[in-house]
XYZ file of C-alpha atoms in Angstrom:
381
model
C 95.588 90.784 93.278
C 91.861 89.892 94.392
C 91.929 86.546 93.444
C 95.413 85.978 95.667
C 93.899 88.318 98.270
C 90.621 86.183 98.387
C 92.708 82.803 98.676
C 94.822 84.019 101.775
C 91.647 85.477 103.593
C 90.706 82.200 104.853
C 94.173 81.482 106.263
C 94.382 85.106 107.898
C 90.675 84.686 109.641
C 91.900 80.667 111.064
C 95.040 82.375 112.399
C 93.584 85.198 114.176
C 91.065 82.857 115.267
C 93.820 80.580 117.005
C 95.812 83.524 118.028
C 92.522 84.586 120.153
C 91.642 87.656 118.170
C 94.309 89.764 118.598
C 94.482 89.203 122.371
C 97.988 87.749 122.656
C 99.702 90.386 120.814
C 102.768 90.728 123.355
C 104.291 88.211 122.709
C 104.960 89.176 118.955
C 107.537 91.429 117.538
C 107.278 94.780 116.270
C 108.138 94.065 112.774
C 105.322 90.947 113.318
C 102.588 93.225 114.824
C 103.179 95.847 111.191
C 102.570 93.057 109.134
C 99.480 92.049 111.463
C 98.112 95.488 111.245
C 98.546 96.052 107.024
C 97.439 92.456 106.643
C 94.211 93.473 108.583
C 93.426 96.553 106.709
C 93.895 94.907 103.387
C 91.778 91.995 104.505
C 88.872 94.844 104.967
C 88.686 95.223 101.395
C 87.119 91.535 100.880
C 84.150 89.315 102.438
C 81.044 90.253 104.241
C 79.893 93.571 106.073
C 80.358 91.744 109.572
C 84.303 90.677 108.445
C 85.192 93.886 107.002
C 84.063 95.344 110.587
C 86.000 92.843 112.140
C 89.086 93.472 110.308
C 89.054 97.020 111.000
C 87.987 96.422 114.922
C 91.106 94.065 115.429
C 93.774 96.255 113.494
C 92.347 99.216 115.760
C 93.124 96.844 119.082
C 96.597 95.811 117.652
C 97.520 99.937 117.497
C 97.118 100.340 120.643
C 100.695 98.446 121.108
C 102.140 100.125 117.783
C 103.157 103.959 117.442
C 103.800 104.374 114.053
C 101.579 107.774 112.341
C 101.798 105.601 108.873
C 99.823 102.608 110.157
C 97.341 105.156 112.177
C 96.879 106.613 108.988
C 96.198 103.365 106.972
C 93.929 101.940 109.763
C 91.696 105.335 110.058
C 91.610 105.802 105.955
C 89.949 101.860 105.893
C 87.889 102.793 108.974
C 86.433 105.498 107.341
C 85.687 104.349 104.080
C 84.171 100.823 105.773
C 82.222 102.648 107.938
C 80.913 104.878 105.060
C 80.498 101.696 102.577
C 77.281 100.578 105.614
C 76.038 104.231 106.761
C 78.045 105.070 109.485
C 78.717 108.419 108.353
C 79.010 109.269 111.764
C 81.809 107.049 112.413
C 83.495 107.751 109.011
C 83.675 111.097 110.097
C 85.076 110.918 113.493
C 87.624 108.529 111.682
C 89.615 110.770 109.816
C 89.183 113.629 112.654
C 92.721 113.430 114.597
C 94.514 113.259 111.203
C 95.740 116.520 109.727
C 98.923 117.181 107.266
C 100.763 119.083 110.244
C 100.333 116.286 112.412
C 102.789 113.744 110.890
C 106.036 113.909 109.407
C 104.947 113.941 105.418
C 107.397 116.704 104.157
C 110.419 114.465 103.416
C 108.547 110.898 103.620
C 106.678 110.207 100.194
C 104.895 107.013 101.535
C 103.324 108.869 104.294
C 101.886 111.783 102.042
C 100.582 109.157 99.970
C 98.524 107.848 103.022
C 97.183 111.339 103.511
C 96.299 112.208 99.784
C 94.251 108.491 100.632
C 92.981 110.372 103.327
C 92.336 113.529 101.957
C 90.339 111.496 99.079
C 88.134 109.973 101.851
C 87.459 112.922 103.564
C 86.616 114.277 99.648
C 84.149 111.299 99.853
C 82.500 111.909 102.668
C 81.781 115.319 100.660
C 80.199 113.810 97.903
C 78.262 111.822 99.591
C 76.623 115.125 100.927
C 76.128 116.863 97.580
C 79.302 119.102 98.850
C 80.600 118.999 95.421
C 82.320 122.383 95.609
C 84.377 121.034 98.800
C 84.853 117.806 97.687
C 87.263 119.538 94.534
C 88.555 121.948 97.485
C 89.897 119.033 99.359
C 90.793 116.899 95.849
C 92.688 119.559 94.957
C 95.134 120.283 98.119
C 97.005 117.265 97.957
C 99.757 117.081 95.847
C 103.248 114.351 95.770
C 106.239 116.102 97.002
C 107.856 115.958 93.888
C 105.352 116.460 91.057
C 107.615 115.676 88.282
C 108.807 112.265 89.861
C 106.122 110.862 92.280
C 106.898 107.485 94.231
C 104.772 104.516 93.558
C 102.605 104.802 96.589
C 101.805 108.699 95.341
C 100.944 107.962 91.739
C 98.701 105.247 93.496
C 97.080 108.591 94.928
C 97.359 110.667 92.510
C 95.079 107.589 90.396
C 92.621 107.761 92.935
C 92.428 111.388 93.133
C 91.965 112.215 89.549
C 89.373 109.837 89.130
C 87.104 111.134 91.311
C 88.050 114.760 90.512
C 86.866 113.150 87.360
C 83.707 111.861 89.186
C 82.770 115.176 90.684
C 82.984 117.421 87.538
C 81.254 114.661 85.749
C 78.391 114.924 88.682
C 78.529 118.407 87.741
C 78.235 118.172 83.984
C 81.568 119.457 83.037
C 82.322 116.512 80.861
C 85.434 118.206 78.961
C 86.167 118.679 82.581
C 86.123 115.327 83.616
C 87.866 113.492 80.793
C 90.843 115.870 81.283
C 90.863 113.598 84.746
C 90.280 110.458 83.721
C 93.026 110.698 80.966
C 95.414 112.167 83.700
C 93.928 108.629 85.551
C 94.652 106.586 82.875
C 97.862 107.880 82.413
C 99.353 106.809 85.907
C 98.063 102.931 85.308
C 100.316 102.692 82.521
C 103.247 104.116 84.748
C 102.104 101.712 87.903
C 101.829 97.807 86.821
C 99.696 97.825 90.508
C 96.630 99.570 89.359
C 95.647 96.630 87.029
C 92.776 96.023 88.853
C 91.501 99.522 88.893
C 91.282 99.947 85.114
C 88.162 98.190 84.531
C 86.309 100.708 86.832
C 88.014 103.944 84.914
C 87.662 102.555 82.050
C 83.611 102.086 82.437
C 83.790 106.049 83.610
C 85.126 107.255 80.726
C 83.185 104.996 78.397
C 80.017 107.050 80.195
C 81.746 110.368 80.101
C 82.426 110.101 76.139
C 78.640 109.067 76.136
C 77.808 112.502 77.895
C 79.638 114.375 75.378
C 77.387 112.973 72.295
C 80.292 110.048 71.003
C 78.507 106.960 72.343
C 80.374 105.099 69.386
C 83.630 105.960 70.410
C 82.879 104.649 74.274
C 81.701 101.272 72.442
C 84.850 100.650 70.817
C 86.583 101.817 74.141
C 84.639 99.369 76.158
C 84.928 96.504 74.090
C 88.873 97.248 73.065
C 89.340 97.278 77.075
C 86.947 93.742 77.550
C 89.326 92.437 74.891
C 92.288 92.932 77.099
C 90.553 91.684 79.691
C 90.018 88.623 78.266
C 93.518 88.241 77.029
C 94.761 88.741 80.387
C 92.485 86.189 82.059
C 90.427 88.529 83.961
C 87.937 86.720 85.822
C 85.989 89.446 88.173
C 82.333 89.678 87.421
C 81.768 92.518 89.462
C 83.940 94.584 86.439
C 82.246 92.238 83.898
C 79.062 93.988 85.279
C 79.882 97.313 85.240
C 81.159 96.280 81.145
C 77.751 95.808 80.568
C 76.141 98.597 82.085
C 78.153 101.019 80.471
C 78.246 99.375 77.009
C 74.628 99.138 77.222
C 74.331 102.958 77.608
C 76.658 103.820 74.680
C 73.875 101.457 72.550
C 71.299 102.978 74.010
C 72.720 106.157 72.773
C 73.308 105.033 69.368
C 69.704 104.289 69.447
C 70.219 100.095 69.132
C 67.821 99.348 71.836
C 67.619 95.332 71.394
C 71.163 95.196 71.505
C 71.181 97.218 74.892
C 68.212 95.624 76.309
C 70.008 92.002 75.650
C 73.126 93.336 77.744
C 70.988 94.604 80.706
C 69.161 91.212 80.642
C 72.143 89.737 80.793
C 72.735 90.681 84.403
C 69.643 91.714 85.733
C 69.681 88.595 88.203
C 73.636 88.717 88.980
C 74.161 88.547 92.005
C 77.288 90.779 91.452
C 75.337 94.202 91.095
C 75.697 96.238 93.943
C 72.783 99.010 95.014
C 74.299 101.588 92.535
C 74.347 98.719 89.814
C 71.006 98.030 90.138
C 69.427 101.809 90.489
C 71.229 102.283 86.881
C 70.332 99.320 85.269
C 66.992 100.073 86.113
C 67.308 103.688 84.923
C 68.449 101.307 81.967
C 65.809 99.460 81.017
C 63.273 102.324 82.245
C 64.568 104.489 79.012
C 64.780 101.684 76.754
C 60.857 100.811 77.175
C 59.787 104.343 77.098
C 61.508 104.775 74.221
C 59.889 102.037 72.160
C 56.401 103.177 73.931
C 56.145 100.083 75.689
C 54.867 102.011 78.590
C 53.536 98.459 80.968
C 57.195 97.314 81.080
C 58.693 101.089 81.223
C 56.262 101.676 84.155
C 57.191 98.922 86.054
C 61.150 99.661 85.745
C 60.601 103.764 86.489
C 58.593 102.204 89.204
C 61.454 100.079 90.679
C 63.830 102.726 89.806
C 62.178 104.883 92.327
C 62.559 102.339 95.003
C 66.394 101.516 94.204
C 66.824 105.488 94.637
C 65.303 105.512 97.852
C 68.325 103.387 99.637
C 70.252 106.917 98.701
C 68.535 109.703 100.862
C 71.316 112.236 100.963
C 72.032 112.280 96.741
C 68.541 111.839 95.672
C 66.909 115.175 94.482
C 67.947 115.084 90.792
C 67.493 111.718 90.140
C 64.476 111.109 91.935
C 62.587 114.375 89.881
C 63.623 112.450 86.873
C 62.362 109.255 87.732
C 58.992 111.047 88.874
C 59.114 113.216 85.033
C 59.592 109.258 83.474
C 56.467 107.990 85.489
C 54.234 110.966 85.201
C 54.557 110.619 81.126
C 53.745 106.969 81.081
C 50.907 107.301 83.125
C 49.831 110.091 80.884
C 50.156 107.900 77.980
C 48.328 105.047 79.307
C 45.487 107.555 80.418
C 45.643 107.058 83.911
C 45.542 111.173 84.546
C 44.228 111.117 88.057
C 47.955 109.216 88.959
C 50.006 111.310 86.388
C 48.475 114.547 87.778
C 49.563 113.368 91.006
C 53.146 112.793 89.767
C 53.246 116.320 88.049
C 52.029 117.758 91.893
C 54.375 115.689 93.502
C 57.758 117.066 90.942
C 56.315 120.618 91.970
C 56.196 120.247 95.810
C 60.269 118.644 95.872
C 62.850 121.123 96.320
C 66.911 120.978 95.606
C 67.970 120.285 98.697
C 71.674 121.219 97.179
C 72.071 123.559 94.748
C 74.831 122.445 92.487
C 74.741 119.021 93.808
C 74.828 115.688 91.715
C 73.135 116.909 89.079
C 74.371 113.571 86.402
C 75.111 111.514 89.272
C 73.578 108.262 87.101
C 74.882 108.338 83.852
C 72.595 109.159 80.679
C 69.872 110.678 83.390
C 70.823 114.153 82.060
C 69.919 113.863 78.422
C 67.303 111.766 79.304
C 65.696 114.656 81.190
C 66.183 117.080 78.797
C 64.709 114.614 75.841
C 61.639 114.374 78.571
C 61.183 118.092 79.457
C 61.634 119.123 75.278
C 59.449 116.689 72.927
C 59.413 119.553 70.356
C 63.334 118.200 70.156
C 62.489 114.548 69.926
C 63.345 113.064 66.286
């Protein structure tokens, strides 16, 4: 689907250019302005921040001439996760505002309560993005299909979405049993909807880290590489997924203890230009464990060091990760007798406060254990 999607984007943006952006829109049919406005919000999924904008801009204008609570209800769920995706949390907010489930006719229409479990997921989003885990579930869990037992394509679409980042949340949390419980119930609907193909990869990855959490990083190896297998067999060409393969392979090696193995994966795509921030802060996190490990403390200071500045672009969901990356640093200084800095460090873990209790506590996977392996050397093998 991204690889058609991607080919057609170029014809979409010379057509709306030659159609005057959107200005013309009179003159087209109902039916014509409905394809217009889904082809739009699709198009928002691919290209660059000021395109994805665009897209969303231009399927707002074309509304205006189009009352139909479905397309609303599309338009606002890509406006708000866009919008989110740059930093507008404002505006990802105010998005989903005017849309509640008593507004629009959902009871007896399964595509429309589809749209606002996509919605409700969003609005979950925005949630965890604030270290609201506890609402985040709250709003996860109060959208259901309107016929459990037999939910239409669109729903079990949804219902994917939903459970993996229920799935996301309790694995935030550190209820791992918790969270594989969703990403099995995840799993489950891509083998009952032939449209989630593209999804996989990205589930897959989560539960290769979850079964890493739970002490069986062999298991997630043979997971991960079963899965790349398919992949390959299938032709799958996306090296954003290839990526995340790595990262989370990586960490199951890392937590068998085969740290050239790992460290040959993460310098594999340090310089891809297909990591995005997230990518990046773990692979750091990454390499920052895999150096302190072997007591190579000049190359694990300089990776805690650039950890600390990938975790900076992330001031809302910081507190956890941030004291661990500060524990990391303040040991290697220690060892490399610089006292006067690690002393600082130590001060510096004392003075910073959870600014949300119960917040993302495992937010980067492996961080967790690592901390505990810091914080208890009389454990340390």
């Amino acid at each position: 689907y991204r690889q058609v999607a991607k080919l057609h984007l170029p014809h979409l943006q010379h057509t709306l250019k030659e159609f005057g952006d959107c200005q013309n829109l009179k003159i087209l049919s109902d039916s014509a302005k409905i394809d217009l406005i889904l082809s739009l919000v699709e198009a928002s999924r691919f290209s660059d921040v000021r395109w994805k904008r665009h897209a969303i801009a231009l399927a707002k204008k074309a509304l205006q001439q189009v009352n139909d609570p479905y397309l609303h209800a599309c338009v606002a769920q890509r406006d708000c996760a866009v919008s989110r995706t740059f930093g507008d949390t404002d505006r990802s907010a105010l998005a989903l505002s005017s849309f509640t489930a008593d507004n629009y006719p959902h009871k007896t229409d399964p595509r429309m309560n589809a749209e606002l479990g996509l919605l409700t997921l969003q609005s979950a989003i925005n949630h965890i993005h604030k270290e609201e885990l506890a609402k985040a579930t709250d709003e996860l869990r109060s959208w259901q299909p309107l016929n459990a037992n037999s939910p239409s394509t669109a729903e079990r679409i949804a219902l994917y979405h939903i459970n993996l980042w229920q799935g996301k949340v309790f694995r935030y949390q550190g209820q791992f049993s918790n969270s594989l419980a969703c990403l099995q119930m995840a799993l489950l609907e891509t083998k009952h909807e032939g449209s989630l193909e593209d999804a996989r990869p990205r589930l897959i990855c989560e539960l290769g880290d979850v079964y890493c959490e739970l002490g069986d990083p062999l298991y997630a190896e043979h997971l991960l590489e079963a899965e790349i297998k398919r992949l390959d067999d299938r032709g799958g060409k996306n090296f954003t997924d290839r990526c995340l393969f790595r990262l989370s392979r990586a960490e199951s090696l890392w937590g068998q203890g085969r740290l050239e193995e790992a460290e040959a994966l993460c310098s594999g795509i340090q310089s891809s230009p297909h990591l995005s921030k997230l990518d990046k802060l773990r692979l750091s996190t990454l390499f920052g464990r895999i150096y302190h490990t072997r007591c190579d403390w000049s190359n694990a200071r300089h990776y805690w060091t650039k950890a600390l500045s990938d975790v900076s672009a992330y001031p809302l969901v910081n507190g956890y990760t941030s004291r661990v990356i500060l524990y990391s640093m303040k040991e290697v200084l220690l060892q490399e007798g610089n006292l006067e800095w690690s002393t600082k460090y130590n001060d510096q873990i004392k003075e910073m406060k959870v600014t949300k209790p119960g917040g993302c506590e495992y937010w980067i996977p492996g961080l967790g254990k690592w901390y505990h392996y810091l914080t208890r050397p009389s454990e340390r093998l």
